[in-house]
Coordinates of C-alpha atoms and ligand atoms in Angstrom, one line a residue:
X366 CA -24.6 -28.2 22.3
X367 CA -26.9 -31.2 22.8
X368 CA -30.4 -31.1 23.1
X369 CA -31.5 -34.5 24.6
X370 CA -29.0 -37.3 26.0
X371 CA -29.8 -40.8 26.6
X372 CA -28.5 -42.2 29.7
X373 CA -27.8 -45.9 28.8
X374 CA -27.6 -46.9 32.4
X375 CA -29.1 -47.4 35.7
X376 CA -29.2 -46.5 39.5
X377 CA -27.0 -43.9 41.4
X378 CA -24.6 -43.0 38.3
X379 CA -27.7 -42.8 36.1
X380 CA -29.2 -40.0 38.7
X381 CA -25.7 -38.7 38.4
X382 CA -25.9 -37.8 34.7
X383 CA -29.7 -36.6 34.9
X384 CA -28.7 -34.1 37.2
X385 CA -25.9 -32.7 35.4
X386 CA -27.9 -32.4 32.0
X387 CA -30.7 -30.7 33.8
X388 CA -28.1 -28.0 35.2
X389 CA -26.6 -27.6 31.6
X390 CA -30.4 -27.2 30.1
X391 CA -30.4 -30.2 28.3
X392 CA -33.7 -32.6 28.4
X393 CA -32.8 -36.3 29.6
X394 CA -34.0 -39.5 28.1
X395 CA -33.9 -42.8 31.1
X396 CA -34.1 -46.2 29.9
X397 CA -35.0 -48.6 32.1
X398 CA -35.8 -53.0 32.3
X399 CA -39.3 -54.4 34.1
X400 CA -37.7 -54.3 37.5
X401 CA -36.5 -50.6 37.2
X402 CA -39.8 -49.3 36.0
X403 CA -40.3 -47.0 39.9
X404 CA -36.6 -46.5 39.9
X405 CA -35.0 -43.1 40.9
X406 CA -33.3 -42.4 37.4
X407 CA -36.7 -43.3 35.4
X408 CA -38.7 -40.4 38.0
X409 CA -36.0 -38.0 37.7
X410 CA -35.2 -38.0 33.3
X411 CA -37.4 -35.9 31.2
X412 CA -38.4 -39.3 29.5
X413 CA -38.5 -42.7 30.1
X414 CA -38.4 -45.9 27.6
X415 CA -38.7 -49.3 28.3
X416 CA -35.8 -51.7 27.5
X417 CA -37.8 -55.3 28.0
X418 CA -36.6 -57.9 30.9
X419 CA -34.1 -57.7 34.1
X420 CA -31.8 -59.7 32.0
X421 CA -29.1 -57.2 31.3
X422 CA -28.6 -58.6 28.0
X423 CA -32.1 -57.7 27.2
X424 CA -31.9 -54.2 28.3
X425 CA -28.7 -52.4 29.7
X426 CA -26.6 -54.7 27.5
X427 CA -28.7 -54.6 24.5
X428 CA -27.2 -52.3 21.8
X429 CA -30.4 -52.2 19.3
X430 CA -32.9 -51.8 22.3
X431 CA -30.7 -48.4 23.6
X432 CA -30.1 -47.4 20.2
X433 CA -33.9 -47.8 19.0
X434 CA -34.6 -45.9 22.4
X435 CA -32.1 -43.1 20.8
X436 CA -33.9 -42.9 17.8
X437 CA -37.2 -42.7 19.0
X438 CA -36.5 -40.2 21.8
X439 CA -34.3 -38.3 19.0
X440 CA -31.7 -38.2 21.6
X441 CA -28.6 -36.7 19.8
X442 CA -25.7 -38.0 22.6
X443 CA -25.9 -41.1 24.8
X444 CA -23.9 -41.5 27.9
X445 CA -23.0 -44.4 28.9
X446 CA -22.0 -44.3 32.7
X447 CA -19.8 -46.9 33.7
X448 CA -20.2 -51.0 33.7
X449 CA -22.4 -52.2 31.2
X450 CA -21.5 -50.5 27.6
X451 CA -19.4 -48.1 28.5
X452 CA -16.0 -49.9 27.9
X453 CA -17.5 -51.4 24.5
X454 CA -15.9 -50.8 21.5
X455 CA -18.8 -51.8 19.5
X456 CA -21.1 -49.6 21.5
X457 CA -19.3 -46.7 20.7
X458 CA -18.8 -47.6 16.4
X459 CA -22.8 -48.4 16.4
X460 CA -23.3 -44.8 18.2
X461 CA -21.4 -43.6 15.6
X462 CA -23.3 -45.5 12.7
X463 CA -26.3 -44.2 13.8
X464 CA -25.2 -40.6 14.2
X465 CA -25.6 -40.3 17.9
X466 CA -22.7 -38.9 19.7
X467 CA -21.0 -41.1 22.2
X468 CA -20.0 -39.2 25.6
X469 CA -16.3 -41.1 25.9
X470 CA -13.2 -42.2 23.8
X471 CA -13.2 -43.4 20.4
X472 CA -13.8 -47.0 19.6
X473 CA -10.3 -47.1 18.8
X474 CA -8.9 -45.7 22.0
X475 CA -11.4 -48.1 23.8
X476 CA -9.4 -50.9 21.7
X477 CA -6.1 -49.8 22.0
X478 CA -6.6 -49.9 26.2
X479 CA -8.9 -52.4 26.5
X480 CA -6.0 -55.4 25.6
X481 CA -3.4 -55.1 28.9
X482 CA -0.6 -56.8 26.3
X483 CA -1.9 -54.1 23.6
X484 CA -1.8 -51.0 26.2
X485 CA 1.6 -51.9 26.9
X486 CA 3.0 -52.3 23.2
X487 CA 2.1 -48.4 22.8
X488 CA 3.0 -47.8 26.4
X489 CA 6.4 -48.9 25.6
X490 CA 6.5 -46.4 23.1
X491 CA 5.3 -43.5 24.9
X492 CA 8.4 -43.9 27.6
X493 CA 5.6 -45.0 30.4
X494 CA 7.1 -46.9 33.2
X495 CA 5.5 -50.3 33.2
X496 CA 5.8 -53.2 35.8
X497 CA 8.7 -55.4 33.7
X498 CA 7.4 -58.3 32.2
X499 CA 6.6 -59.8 28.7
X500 CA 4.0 -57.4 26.6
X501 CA 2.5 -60.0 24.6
X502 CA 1.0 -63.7 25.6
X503 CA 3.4 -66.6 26.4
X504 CA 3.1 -69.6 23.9
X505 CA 4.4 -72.2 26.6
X506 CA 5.0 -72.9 30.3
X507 CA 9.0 -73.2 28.8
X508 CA 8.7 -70.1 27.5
X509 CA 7.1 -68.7 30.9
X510 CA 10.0 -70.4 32.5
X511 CA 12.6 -68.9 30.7
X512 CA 11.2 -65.1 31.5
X513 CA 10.4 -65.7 35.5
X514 CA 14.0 -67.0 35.6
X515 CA 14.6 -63.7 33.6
X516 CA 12.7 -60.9 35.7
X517 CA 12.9 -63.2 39.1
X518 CA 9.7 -64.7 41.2
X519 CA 7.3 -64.0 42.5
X520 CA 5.8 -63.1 39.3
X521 CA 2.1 -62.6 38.3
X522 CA 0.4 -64.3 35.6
X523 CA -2.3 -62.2 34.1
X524 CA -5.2 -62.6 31.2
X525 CA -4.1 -59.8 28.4
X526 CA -8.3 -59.0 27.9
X527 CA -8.8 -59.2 31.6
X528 CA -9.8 -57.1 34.8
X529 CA -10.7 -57.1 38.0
X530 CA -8.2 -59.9 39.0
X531 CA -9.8 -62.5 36.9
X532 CA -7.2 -64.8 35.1
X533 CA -5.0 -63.7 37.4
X534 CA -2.3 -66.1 39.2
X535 CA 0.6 -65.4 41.8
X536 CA 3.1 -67.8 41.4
X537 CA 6.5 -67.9 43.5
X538 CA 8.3 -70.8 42.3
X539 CA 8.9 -72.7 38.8
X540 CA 7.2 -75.7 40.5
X541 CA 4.0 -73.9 40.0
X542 CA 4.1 -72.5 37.1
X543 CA 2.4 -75.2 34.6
X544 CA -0.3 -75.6 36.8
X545 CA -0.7 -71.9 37.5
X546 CA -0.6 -70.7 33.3
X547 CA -3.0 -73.5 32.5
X548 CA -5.9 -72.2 35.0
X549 CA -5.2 -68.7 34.7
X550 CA -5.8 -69.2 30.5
X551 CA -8.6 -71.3 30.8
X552 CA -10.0 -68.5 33.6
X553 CA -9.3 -66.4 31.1
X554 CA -11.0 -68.0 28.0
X555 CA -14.2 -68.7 30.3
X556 CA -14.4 -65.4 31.4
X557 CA -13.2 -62.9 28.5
X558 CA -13.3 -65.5 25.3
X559 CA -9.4 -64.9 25.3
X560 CA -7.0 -67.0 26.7
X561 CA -3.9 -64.7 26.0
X562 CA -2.2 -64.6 29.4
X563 CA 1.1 -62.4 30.2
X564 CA 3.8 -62.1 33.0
X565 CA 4.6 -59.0 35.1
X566 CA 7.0 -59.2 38.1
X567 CA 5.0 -59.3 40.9
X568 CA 5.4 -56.2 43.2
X569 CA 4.0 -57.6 47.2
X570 CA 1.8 -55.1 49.1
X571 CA 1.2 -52.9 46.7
X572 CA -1.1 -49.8 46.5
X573 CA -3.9 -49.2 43.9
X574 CA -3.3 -45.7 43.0
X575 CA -5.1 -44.1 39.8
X576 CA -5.1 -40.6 38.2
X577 CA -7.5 -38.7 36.9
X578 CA -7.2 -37.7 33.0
X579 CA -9.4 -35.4 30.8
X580 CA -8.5 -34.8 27.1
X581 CA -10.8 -32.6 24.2
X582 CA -11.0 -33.2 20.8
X583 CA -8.5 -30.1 19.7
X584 CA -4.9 -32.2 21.7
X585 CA -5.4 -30.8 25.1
X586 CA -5.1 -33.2 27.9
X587 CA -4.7 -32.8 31.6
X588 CA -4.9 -34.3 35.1
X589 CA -6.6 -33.6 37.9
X590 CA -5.1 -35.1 40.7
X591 CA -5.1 -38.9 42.1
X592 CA -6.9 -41.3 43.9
X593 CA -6.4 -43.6 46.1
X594 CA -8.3 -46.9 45.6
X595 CA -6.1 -49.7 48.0
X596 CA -9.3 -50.3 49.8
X597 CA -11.1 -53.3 47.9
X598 CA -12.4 -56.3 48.6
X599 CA -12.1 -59.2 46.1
X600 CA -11.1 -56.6 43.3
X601 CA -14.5 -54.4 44.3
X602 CA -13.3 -51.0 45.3
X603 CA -15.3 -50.3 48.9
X604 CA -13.6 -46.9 49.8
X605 CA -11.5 -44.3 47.9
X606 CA -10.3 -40.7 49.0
X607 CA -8.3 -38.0 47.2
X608 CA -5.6 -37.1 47.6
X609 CA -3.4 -40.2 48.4
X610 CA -1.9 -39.9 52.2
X611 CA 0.9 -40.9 50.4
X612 CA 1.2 -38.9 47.0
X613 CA 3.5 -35.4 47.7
X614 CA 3.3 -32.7 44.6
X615 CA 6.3 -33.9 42.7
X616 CA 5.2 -37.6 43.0
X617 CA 1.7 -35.9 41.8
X618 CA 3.4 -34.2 39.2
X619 CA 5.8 -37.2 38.1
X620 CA 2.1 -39.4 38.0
X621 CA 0.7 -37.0 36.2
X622 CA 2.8 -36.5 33.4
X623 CA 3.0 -39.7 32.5
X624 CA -1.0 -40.4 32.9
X625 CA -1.5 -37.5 29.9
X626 CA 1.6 -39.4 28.1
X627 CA -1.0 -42.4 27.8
X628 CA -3.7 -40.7 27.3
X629 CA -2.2 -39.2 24.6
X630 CA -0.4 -42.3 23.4
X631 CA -3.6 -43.7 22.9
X632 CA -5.6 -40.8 20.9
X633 CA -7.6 -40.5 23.9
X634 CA -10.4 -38.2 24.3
X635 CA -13.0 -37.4 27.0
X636 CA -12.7 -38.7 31.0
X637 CA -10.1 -41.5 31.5
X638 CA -8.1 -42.7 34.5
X639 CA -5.1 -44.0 34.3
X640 CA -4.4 -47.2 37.4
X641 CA -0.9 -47.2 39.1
X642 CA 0.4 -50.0 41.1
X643 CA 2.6 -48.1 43.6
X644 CA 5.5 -50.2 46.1
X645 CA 6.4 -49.9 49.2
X646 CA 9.0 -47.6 48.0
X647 CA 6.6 -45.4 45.9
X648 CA 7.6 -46.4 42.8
X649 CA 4.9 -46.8 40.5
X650 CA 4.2 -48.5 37.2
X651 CA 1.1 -48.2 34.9
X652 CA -1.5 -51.2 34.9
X653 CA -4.0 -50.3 32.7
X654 CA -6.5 -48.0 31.3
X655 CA -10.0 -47.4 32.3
X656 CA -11.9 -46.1 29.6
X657 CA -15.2 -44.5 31.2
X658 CA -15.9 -42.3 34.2
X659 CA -15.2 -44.3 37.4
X660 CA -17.6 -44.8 40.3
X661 CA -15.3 -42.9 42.3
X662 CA -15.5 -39.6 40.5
X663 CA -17.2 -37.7 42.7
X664 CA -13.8 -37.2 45.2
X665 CA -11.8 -35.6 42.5
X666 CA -15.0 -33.5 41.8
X667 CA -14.6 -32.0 45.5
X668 CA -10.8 -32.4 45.5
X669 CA -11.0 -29.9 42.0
X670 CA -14.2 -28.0 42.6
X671 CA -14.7 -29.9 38.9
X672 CA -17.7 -31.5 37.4
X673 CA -16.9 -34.0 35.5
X674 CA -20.2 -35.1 34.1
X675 CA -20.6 -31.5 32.7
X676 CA -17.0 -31.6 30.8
X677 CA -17.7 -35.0 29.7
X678 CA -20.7 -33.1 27.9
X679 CA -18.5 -30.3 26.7
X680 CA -15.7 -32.1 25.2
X681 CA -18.2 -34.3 23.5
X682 CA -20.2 -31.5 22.1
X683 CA -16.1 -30.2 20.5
X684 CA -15.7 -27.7 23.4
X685 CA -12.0 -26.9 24.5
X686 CA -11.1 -27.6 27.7
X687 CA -11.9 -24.3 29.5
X688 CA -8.8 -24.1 31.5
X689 CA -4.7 -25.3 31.5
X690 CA -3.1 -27.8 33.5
X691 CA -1.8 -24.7 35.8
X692 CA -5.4 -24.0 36.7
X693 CA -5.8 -27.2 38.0
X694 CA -6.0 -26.4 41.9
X695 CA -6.3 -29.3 44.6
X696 CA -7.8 -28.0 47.8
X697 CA -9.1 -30.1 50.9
X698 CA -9.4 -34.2 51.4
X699 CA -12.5 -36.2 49.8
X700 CA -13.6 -40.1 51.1
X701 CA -15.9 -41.8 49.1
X702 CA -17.6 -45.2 50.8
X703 CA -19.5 -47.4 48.8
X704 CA -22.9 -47.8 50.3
X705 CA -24.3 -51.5 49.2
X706 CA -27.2 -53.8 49.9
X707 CA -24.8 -56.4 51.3
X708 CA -25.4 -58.3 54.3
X709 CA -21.6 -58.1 56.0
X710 CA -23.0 -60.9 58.4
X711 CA -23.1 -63.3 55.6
X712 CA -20.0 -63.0 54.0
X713 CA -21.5 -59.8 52.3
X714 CA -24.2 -61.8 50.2
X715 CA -26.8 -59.3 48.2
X716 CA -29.4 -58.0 50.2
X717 CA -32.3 -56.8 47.6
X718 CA -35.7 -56.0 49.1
X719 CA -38.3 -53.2 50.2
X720 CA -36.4 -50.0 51.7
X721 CA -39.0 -49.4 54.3
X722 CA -37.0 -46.7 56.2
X723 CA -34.4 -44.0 54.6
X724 CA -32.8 -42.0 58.0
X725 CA -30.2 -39.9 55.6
X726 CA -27.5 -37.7 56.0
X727 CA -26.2 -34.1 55.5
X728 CA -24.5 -30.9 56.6
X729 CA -21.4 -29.6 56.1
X730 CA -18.8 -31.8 53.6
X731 CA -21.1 -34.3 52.8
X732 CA -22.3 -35.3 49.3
X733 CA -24.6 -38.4 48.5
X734 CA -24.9 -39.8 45.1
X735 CA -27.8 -42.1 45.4
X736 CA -30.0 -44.5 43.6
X737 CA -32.5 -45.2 46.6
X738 CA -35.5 -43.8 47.9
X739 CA -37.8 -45.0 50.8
X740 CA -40.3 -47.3 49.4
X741 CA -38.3 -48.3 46.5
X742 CA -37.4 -52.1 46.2
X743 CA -33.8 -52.9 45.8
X744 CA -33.4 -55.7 43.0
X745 CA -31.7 -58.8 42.9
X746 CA -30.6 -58.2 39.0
X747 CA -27.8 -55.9 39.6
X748 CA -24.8 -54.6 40.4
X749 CA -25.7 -53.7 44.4
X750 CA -24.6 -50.5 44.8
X751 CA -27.3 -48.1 46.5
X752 CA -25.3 -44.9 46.6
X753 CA -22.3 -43.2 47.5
X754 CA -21.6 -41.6 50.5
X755 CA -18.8 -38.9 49.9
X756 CA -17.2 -36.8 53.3
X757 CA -15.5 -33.7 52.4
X758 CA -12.7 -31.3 54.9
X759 CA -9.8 -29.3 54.8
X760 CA -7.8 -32.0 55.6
X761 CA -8.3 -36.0 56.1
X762 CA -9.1 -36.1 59.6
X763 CA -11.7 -33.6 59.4
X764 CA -13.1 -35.5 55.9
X765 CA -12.9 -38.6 58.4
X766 CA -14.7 -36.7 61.4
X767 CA -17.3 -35.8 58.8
X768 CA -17.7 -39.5 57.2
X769 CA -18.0 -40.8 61.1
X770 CA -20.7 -38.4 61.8
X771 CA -22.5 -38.6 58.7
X772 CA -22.8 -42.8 59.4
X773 CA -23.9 -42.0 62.6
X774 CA -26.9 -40.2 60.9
X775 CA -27.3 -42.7 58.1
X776 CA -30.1 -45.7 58.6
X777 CA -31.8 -47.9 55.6
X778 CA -34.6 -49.9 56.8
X779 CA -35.8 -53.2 55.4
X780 CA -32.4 -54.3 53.9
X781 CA -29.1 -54.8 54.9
X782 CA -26.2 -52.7 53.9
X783 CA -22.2 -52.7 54.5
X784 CA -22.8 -49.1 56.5
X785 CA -21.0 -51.0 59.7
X786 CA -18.1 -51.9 57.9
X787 CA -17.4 -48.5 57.0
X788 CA -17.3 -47.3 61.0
X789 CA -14.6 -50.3 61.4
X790 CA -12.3 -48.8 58.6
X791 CA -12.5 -45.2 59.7
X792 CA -11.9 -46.1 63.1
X793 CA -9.2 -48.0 62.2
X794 CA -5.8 -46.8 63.0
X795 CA -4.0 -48.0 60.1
X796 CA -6.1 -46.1 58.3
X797 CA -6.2 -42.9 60.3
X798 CA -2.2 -43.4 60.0
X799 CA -2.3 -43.4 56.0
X800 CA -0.6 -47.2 56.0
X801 CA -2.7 -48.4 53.0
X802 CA -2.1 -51.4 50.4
X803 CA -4.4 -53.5 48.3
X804 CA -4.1 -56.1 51.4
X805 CA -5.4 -53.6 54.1
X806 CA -9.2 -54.8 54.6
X807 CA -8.0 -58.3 54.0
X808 CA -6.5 -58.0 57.2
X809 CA -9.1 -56.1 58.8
X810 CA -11.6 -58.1 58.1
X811 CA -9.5 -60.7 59.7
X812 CA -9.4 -59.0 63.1
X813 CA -11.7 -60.5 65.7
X814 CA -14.7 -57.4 65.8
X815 CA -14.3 -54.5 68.2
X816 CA -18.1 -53.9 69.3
X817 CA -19.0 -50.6 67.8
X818 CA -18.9 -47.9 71.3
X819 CA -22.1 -48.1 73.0
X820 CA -23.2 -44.4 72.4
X821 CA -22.8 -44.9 68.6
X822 CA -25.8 -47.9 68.7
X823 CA -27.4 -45.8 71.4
X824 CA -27.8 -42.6 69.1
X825 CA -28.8 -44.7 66.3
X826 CA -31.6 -46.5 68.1
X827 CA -32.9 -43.1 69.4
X828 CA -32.6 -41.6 66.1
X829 CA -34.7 -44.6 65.1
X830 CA -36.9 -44.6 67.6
X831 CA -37.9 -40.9 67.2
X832 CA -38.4 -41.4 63.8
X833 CA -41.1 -44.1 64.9
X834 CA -42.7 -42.4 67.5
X835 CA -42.8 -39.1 65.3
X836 CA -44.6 -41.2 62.2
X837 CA -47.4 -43.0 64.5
X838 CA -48.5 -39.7 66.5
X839 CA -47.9 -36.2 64.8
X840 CA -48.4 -35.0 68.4
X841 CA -45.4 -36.8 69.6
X842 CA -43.7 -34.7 67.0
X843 CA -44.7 -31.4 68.6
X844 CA -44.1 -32.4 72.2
X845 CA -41.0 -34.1 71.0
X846 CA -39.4 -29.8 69.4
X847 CA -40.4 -30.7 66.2
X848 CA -41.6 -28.2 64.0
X849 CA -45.7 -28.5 64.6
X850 CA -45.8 -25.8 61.9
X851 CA -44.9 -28.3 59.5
X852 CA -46.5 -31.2 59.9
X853 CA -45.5 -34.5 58.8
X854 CA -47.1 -35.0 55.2
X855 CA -49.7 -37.4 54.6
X856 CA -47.8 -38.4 51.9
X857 CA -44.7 -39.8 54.2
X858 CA -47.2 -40.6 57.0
X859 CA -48.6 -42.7 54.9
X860 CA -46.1 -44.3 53.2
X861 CA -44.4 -44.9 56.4
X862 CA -47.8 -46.8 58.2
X863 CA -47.9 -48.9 55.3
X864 CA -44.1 -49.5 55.4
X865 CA -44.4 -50.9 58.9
X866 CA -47.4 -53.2 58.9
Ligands
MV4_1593 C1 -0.7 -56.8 40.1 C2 -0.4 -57.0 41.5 C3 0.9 -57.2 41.9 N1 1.9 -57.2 40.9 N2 0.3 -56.9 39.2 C4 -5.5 -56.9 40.5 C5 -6.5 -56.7 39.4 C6 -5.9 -55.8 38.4 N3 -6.4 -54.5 38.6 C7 -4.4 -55.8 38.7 N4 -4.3 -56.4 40.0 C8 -3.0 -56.6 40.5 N5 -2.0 -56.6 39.7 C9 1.5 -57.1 39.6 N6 2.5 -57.1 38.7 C10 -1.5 -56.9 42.4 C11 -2.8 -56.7 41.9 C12 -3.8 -56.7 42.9 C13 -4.6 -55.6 43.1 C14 -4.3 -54.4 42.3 C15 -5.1 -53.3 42.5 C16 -6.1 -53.3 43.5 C17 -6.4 -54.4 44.2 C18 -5.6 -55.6 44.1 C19 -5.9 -56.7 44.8 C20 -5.1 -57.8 44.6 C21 -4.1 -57.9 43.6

């Protein structure tokens, strides 16, 4: 087993990692740019070494930096988390060079997925249903023509290196199709370096369903149930929950067996999730590959009773899986919102700045994965996301009761977050009905505001204003039930004064 791991990455999934090596016994190595330097992952890792500028390039990008970092710390795996290097092919070969073991796939699984027209060569192979369309680029708009007249508009026009909707183009009528492959390739060469750009039938209202896969290195592979991701906004996943509302055992089961046919299609080792697009009549058809853990782990973790961090670890160190696909057991519903420093009353602009007040919650079914702390200055150079805020129940409504109350108790000071948004989609009734597609908060965001219920604000300001109260006169405290035994700190006194002047 490993003795020191290097977590080549920051914030909440950085914390994430830390945590699990410390409950495995193994010492953790943070690496961290100038603006991270008093950031949660670099407090909580064994050891700390410093990358150079914000720029990611210069530090979370920067192969030679981690891999110097490696060497020095004598770190003997690096994990990679998710964004940044963790989809890099060269990443993984120059952890291999230099004798440090990668915590993922190969560099060749990570090639073989990471091209959509590549992915669906061997997909073809490996009897995977695929959305119909061409698996390599198109030479020429005649050529794009000729197989839209073929598979029948609307089709979708997509960049064969891309993601996350870039180089992407709907197009429902030959009259746009020049115009349409021309942007979507130059999108594509701006954006990836690669202009190839292929056609899929285009399926309307679709859902974003994806499915959890782990393989070892000794041919075992399994999955661990679905998720349900419809809930994005501009490609950015903003809430996910497992299971799907819509995904019964032998949809589950169908799903399944052909996410480990990938996965094994493509040599593929460690955690990987396999994306389903899913239509209205839930037929579904493999999109792509994604070749790290996801952000959204954490619901299949409560979903399974499963930590994937600590397998991830395992496999990587040549363990077997320690169980068979029959063991695989869902129980209850997870919901998983994405808590960011975005301001939702400007168009959900970044909101970096001091965290002067952290009001956070907890009790039964709730889980937070966080980056934050109070005090702690959000930066401007990064990916926003503060922490994830996970409800767990028997069933949905209870996991939705849980998120609602757990909101309520849930207050960051200095910046603003999209915490509000969150009360709109779980009081939603769309959602509380299951009736989920990638177009869902599209249209809810659409809808004139309903004020959030009086009482809700009420208990929030009160929670607020005990907090305030409590910090500038300990007595208050006492008179107000609170513990007198235990004062506050002078620590968070402190800190708290100097937070509001
Ligand atoms: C599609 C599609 C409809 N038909 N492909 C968006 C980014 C990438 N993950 C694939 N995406 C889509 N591909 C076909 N043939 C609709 C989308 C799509 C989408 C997919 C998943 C989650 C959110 C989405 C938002 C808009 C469009």
């Amino acid at each position: 087993m490993f003795k020191k791991i290097l977590i080549a990455n920051r914030g909440e999934i950085a914390v994430r990692v830390i945590r699990a090596c410390r409950e495995m016994g193994i010492r953790s190595v943070a690496v961290y740019s100038d603006v991270d330097r008093a950031a949660l992952h670099v407090r909580k890792a064994d050891e700390a070494y410093h990358l150079g500028p914000a720029a990611a390039a210069e530090s979370y990008l920067n192969i030679p930096k981690i891999l110097a970092s490696a060497k020095r710390s004598g770190a003997d795996a690096i994990h990679p988390g998710y964004g940044f290097l963790s989809e890099n092919p060269r990443f993984a070969h120059a952890c291999a060079e230099a004798g440090v073991k990668f915590i993922g796939p190969t560099a060749a699984a990570m090639e073989m997925m990471g091209s959509k027209t590549r992915a669906r060569q061997h997909m073809g192979k490996a009897n995977v249903p695929f959305v119909p369309g061409t698996s390599r680029g198109v030479e020429s708009v005649e050529e794009a023509a000729r197989v839209a007249e073929k598979i029948g508009y609307p089709i979708m026009l997509k960049a064969a290196a891309g993601g996350g909707g870039k180089g992407m183009r709907l197009v429902h009528g030959s009259h746009q199709l020049r115009s349409a492959l021309e942007s979507a390739q130059s999108e594509a060469l701006r954006s990836f370096g690669d202009d190839e750009v292929y056609i899929e039938k285009a399926i309307l209202n679709p859902r974003h369903i994806e499915m959890q896969v782990l393989a070892d290195e000794h041919g075992n592979t399994v999955y661990l149930g679905e998720r349900e991701c419809s809930i994005q906004r501009r490609h950015q996943k903003v809430l996910e929950e497992s299971p799907s509302p819509i995904v019964d055992g032998e949809m589950r089961r169908k799903m399944g067996e052909v996410a480990v046919r990938v996965a094994q299609a493509a040599g593929y080792t460690n955690a990987g999730t396999i994306e389903f697009l899913v239509d209205q009549e839930r037929n579904f058809y493999f999109l792509e590959m994604n070749t790290r853990l996801q952000v959204e782990h954490p619901v299949t973790e409560l979903t399974t009773g499963l930590d994937l961090v600590h397998l991830q670890i395992r496999i990587a160190a040549g363990e077997k899986l320690p169980f068979k696909q029959e063991d695989v057991l869902l129980r209850g519903h997870a919901i998983e919102c994405r808590i960011y420093a975005e301001d939702p009353d400007n168009n959900y602009f970044p909101s970096p700045g001091k965290i002067t007040l952290l009001l956070l919650p907890s009790g039964p079914g709730i889980r937070r994965d966080s980056g934050m702390y109070e005090g702690w200055t959000v930066p401007i150079d990064y990916d926003p996301l503060l922490a994830k805020l996970i409800g767990y129940g028997t069933d949905r409504e209870q996991a939705i009761a849980r998120l609602v109350r757990a909101l309520n108790e849930y207050f960051v000071g200095g910046i603003k977050t999209n915490i509000s948004l969150f009360r709109r989609i779980l009081n939603d009734a769309e959602f509380h009905a299951g009736k989920l597609d990638t177009g869902f908060l599209d249209r809810l965001l659409a809808r004139p505001r309903a004020d959030s219920s009086p009482d809700e604000s009420a208990a929030q300001v009160a929670a607020i204003a005990a907090g305030v109260f409590a910090m500038l006169d300990p007595g208050t405290a006492a008179v107000n039930g609170a513990n007198a035994a235990e004062p506050v700190s002078n620590w968070k006194r402190v800190g708290r004064r100097e937070a509001l002047e």
